[in-house]
mmCIF file of C-alpha atoms in Angstrom:
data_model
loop_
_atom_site.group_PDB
_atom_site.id
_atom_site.type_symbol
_atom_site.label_atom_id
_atom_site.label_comp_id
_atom_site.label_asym_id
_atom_site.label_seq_id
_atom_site.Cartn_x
_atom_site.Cartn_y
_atom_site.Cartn_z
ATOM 1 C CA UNK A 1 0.000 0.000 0.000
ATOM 2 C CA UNK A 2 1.319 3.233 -1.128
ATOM 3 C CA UNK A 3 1.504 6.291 1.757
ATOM 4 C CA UNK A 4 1.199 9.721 0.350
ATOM 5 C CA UNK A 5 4.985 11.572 1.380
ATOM 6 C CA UNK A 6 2.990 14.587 3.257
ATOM 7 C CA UNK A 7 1.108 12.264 5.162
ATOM 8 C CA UNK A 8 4.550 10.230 5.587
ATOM 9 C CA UNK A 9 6.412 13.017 6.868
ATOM 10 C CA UNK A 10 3.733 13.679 9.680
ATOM 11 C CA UNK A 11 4.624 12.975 13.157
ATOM 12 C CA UNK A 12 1.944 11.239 15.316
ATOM 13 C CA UNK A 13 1.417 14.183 17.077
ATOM 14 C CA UNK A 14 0.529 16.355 14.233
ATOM 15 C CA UNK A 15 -1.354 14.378 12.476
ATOM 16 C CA UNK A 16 -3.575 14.246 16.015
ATOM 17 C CA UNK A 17 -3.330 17.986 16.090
ATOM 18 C CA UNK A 18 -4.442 18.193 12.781
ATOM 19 C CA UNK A 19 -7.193 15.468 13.490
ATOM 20 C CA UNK A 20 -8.644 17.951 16.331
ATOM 21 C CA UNK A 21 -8.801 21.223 13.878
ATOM 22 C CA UNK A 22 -10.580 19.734 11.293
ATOM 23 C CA UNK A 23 -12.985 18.191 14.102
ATOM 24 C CA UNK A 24 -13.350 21.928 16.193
ATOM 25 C CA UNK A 25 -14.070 23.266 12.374
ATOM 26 C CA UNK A 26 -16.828 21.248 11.437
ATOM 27 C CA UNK A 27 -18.224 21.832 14.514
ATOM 28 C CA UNK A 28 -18.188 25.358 14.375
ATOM 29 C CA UNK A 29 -19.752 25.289 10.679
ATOM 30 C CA UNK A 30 -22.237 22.912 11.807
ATOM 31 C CA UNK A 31 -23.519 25.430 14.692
ATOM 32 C CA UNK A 32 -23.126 28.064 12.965
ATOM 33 C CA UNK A 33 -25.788 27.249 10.283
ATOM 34 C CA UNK A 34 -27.811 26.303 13.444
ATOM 35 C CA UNK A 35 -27.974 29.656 14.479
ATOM 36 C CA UNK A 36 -28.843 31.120 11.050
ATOM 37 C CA UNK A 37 -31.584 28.478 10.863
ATOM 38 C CA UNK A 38 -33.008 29.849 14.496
ATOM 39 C CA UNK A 39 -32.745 33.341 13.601
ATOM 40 C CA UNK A 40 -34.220 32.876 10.055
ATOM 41 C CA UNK A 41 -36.868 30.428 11.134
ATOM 42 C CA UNK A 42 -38.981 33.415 13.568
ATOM 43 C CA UNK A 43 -39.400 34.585 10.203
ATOM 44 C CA UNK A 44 -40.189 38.634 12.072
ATOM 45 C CA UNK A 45 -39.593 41.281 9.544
ATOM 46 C CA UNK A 46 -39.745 45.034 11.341
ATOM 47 C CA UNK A 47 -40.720 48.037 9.440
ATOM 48 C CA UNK A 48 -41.573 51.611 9.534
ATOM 49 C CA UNK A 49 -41.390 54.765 7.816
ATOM 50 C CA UNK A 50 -38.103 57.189 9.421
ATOM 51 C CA UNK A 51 -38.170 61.008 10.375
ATOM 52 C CA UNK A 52 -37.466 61.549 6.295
ATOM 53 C CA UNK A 53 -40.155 59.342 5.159
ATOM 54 C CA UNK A 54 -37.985 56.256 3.844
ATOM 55 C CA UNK A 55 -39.379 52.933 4.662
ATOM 56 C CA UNK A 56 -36.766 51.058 6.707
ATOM 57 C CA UNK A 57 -36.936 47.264 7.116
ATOM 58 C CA UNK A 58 -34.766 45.257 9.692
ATOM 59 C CA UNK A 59 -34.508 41.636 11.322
ATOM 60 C CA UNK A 60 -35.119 43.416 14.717
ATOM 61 C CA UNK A 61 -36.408 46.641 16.378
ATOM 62 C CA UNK A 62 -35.559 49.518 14.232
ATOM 63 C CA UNK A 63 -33.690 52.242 16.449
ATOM 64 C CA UNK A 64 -34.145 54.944 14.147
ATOM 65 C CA UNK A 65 -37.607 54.135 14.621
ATOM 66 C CA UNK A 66 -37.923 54.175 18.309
ATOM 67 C CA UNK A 67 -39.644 57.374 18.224
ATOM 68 C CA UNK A 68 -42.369 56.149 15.789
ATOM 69 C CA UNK A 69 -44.474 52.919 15.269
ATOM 70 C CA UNK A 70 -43.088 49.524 13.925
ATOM 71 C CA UNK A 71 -44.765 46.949 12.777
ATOM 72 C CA UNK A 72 -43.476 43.517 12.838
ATOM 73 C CA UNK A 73 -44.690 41.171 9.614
ATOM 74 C CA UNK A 74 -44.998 37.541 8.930
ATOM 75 C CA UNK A 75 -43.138 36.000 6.288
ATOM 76 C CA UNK A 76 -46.132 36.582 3.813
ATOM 77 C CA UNK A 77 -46.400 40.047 4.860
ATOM 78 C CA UNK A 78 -49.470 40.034 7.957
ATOM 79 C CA UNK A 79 -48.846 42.202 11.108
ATOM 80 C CA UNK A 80 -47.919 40.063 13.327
ATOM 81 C CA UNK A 81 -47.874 43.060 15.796
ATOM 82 C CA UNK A 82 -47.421 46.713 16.312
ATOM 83 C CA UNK A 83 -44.839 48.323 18.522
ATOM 84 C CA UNK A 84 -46.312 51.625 19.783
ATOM 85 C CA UNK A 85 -43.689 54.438 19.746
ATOM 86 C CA UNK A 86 -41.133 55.348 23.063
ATOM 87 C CA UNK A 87 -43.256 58.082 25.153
ATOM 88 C CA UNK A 88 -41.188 61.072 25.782
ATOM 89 C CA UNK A 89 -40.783 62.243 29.778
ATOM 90 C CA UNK A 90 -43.468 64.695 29.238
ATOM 91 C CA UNK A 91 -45.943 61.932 27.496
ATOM 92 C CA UNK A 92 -45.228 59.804 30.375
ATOM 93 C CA UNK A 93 -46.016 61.943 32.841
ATOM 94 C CA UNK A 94 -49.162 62.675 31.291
ATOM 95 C CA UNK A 95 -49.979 58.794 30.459
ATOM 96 C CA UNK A 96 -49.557 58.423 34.306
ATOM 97 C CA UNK A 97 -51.977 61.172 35.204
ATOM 98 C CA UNK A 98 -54.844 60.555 32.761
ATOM 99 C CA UNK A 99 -53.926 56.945 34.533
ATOM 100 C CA UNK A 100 -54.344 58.512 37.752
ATOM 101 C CA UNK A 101 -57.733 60.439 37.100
ATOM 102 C CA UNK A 102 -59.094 57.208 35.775
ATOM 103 C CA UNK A 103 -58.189 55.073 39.227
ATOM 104 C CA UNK A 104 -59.671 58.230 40.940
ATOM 105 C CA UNK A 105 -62.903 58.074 38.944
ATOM 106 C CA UNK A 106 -63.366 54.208 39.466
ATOM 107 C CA UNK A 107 -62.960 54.576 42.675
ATOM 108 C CA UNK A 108 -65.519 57.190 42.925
ATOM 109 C CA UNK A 109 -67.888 55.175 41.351
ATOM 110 C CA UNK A 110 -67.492 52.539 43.288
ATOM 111 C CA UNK A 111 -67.966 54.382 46.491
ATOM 112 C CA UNK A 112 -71.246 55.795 45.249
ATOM 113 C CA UNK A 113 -72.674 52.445 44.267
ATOM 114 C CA UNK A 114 -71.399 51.330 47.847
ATOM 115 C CA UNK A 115 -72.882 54.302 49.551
ATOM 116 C CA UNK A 116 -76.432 53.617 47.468
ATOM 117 C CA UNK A 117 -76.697 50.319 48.191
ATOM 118 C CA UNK A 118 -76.480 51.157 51.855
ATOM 119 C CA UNK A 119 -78.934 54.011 51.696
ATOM 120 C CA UNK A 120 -81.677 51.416 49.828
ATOM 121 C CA UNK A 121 -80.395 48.725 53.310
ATOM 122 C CA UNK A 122 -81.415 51.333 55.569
ATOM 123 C CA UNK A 123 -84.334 53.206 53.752
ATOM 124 C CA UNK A 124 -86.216 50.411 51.699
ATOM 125 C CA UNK A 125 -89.259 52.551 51.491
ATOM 126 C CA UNK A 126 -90.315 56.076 52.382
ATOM 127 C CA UNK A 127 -92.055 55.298 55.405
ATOM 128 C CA UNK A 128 -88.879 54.191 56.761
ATOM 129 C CA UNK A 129 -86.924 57.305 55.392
ATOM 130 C CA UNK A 130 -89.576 59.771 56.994
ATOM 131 C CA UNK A 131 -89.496 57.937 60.283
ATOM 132 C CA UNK A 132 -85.506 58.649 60.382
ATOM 133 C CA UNK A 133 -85.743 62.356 59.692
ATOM 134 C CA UNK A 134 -88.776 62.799 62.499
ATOM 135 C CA UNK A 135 -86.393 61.089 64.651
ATOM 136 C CA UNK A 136 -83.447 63.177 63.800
ATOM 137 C CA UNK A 137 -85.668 66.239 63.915
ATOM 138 C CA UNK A 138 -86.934 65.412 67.160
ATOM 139 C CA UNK A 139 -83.887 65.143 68.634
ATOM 140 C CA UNK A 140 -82.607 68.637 67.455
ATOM 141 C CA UNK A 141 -85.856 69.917 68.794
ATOM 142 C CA UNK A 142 -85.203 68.140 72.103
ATOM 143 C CA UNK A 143 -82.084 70.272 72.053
ATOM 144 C CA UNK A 144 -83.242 73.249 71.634
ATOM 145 C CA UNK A 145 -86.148 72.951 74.310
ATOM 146 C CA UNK A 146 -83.304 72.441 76.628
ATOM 147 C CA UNK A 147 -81.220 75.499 75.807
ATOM 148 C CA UNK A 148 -84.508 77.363 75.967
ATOM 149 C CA UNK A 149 -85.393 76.445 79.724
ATOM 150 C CA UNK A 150 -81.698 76.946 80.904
ATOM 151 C CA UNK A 151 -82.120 80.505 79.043
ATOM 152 C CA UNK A 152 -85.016 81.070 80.967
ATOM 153 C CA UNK A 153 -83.245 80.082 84.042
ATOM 154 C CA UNK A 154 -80.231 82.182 83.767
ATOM 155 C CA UNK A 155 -82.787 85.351 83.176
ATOM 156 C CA UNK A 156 -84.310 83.973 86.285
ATOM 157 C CA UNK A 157 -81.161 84.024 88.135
ATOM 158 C CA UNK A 158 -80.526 87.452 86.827
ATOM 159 C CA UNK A 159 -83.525 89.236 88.384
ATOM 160 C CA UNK A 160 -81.989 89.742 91.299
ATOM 161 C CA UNK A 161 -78.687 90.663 90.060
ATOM 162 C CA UNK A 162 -80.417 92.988 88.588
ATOM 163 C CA UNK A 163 -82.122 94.123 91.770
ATOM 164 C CA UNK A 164 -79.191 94.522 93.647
ATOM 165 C CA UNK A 165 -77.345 96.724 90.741
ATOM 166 C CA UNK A 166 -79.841 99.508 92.114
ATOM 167 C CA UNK A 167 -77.797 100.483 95.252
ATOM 168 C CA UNK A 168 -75.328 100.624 93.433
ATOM 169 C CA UNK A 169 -76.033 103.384 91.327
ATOM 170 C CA UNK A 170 -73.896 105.847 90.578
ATOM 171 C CA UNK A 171 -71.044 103.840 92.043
ATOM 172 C CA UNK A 172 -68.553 101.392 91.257
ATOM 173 C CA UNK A 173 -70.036 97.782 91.420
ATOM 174 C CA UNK A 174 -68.582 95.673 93.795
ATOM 175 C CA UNK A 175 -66.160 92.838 91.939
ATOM 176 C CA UNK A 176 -68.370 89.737 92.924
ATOM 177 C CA UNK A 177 -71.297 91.259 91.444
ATOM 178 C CA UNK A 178 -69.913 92.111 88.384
ATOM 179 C CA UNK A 179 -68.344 88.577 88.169
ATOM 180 C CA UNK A 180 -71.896 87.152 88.619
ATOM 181 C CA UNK A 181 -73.370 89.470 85.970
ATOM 182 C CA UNK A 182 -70.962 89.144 83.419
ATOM 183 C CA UNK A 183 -70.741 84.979 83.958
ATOM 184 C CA UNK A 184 -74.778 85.274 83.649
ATOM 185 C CA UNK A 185 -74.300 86.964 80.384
ATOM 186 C CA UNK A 186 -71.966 84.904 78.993
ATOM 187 C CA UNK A 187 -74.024 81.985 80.005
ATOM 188 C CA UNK A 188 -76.668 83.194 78.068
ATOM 189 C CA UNK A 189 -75.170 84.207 75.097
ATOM 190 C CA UNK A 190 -73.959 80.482 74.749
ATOM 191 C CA UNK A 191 -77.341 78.934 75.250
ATOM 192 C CA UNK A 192 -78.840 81.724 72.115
ATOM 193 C CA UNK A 193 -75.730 80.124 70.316
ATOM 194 C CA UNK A 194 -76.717 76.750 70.499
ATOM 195 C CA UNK A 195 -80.320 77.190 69.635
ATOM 196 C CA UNK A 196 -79.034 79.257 66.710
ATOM 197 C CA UNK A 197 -76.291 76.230 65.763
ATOM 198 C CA UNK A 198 -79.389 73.435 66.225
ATOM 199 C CA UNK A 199 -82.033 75.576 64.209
ATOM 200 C CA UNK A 200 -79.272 75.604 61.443
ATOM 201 C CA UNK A 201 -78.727 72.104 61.456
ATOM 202 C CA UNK A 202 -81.868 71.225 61.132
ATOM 203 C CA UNK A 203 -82.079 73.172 58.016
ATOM 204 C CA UNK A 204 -79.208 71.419 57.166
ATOM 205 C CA UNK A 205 -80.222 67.900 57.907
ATOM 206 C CA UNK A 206 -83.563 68.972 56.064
ATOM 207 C CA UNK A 207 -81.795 69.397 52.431
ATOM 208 C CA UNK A 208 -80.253 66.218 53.107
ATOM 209 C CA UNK A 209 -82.908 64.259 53.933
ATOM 210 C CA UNK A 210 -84.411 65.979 50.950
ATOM 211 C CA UNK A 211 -81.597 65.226 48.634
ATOM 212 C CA UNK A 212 -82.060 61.290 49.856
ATOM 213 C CA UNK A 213 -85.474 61.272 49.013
ATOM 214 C CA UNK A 214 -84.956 62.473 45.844
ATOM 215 C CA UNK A 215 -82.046 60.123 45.169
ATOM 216 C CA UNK A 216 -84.091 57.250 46.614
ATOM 217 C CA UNK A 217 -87.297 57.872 44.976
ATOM 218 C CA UNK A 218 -85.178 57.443 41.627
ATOM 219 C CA UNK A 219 -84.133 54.314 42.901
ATOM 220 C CA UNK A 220 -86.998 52.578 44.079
ATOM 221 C CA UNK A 221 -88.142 53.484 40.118
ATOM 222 C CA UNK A 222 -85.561 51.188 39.269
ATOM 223 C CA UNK A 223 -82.463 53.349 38.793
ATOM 224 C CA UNK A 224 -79.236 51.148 39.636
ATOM 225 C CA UNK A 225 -76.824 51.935 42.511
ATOM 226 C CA UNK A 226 -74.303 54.575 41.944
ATOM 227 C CA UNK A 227 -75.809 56.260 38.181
ATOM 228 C CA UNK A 228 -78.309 58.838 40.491
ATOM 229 C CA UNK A 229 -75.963 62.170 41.048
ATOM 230 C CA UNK A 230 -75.883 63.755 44.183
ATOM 231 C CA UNK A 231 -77.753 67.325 44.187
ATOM 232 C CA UNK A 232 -76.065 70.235 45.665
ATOM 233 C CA UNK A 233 -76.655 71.260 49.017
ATOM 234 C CA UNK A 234 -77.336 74.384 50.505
ATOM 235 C CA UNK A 235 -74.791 75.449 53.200
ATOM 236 C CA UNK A 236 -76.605 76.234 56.167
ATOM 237 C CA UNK A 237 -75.126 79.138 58.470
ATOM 238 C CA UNK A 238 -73.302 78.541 61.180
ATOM 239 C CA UNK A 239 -72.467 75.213 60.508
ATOM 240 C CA UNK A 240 -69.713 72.590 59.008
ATOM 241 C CA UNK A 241 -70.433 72.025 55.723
ATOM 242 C CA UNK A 242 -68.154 68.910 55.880
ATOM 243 C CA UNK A 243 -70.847 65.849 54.630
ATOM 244 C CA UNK A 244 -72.611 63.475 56.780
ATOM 245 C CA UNK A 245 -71.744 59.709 56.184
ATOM 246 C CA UNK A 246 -74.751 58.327 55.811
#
């Protein structure tokens, strides 16, 4: 059997080295065409038209496009998708607050449906709603019956303040009469200010009542929970116009 010379002149160890070379090529050709295989096989073909109106086409996201929308094609030329353009700062701030106002106005919503199915639990029928406002009513009027009898007390008790005042006339009052008179004033001045604060609240309480009535009325018609709006109250004098829970 004839040798070739080159093959001849090889040592053993170079004809191994030479072995391993051609087996480290091969397999570097073989993945190599693997990975062009992967990549082609997605078959995703982005496009878009640039800030100077040329249509670009790429294998992957476009960067001169980042700005703009891409769409990403099949092989036979279908959107497969569309990738919406990079907000700017100023875009995202204002995504995030029209984001913001929405979660606000849900939330709204779903308060008022809460706080209308609660009012229908408590007030199924008018009956029921006029029965709370007599009661809440009477117990302003309770109030005020009370301030008026320790009014007419402390004008009782002043009589004789009064009375005494007349030897004095002319002259200097002595200190513990003055103390008396002006703590009998200022007792009465308080007592006209609470039957001033509870006739204003119940003017108050009134329009709200009212305002339920109205709301509820629509309801028990049929309207659903939370799609009545809430009429605008009158602000009584005098008092908080912060809202009763109800």
């Amino acid at each position: 059997m004839l040798k070739c010379p080159l093959i001849a002149a090889r040592s053993p160890r170079a004809l191994a080295l030479g072995s391993v070379l051609v087996w480290a090529g091969l397999v570097a050709g073989g993945t190599g065409s693997a990975w062009a295989q992967t990549k082609s096989s997605t078959g995703a073909i982005y496009t878009c038209i640039d800030g100077a109106g040329k249509r670009l086409t790429s294998d992957r996201v476009i960067h001169e496009c980042l700005d703009r929308e891409q769409r990403v094609l099949n092989k036979d030329g279908s959107v497969r998708t569309v990738i919406q353009p990079r907000m700017s700062a100023e875009e995202r701030a204002q995504a995030e607050a029209r984001k913001r106002e929405q979660a606000l106005a849900e939330a709204a919503q779903k308060d008022a449906v809460r706080r209308d199915r609660n009012l229908l639990m408590r007030f199924p029928n008018e009956p029921a709603h006029n029965k709370a406002r007599e009661a809440a009513m009477d117990d302003l009027l309770k109030g005020i019956a009370l301030s008026d009898r320790r009014l007419q007390d402390l004008r009782a008790e002043r009589k004789p303040l009064d009375a005494e005042t007349e030897f004095y006339k002319g002259k200097r009052l002595p200190a513990k009469l003055r103390t008396q008179i002006e703590a009998n004033d200022a007792q009465q001045q308080a007592q006209r200010d609470i039957i001033q604060q509870q006739r204003a609240e119940m003017v108050r309480l009134n329009a709200i009542y009212d305002a339920e009535l109205w709301r509820l009325r629509q309801m028990w018609a049929g309207a659903q929970p939370g799609t009545v709006p809430m009429p605008t109250l009158p602000k009584a004098s005098g008092v908080p116009s912060t809202p009763v829970v109800r």
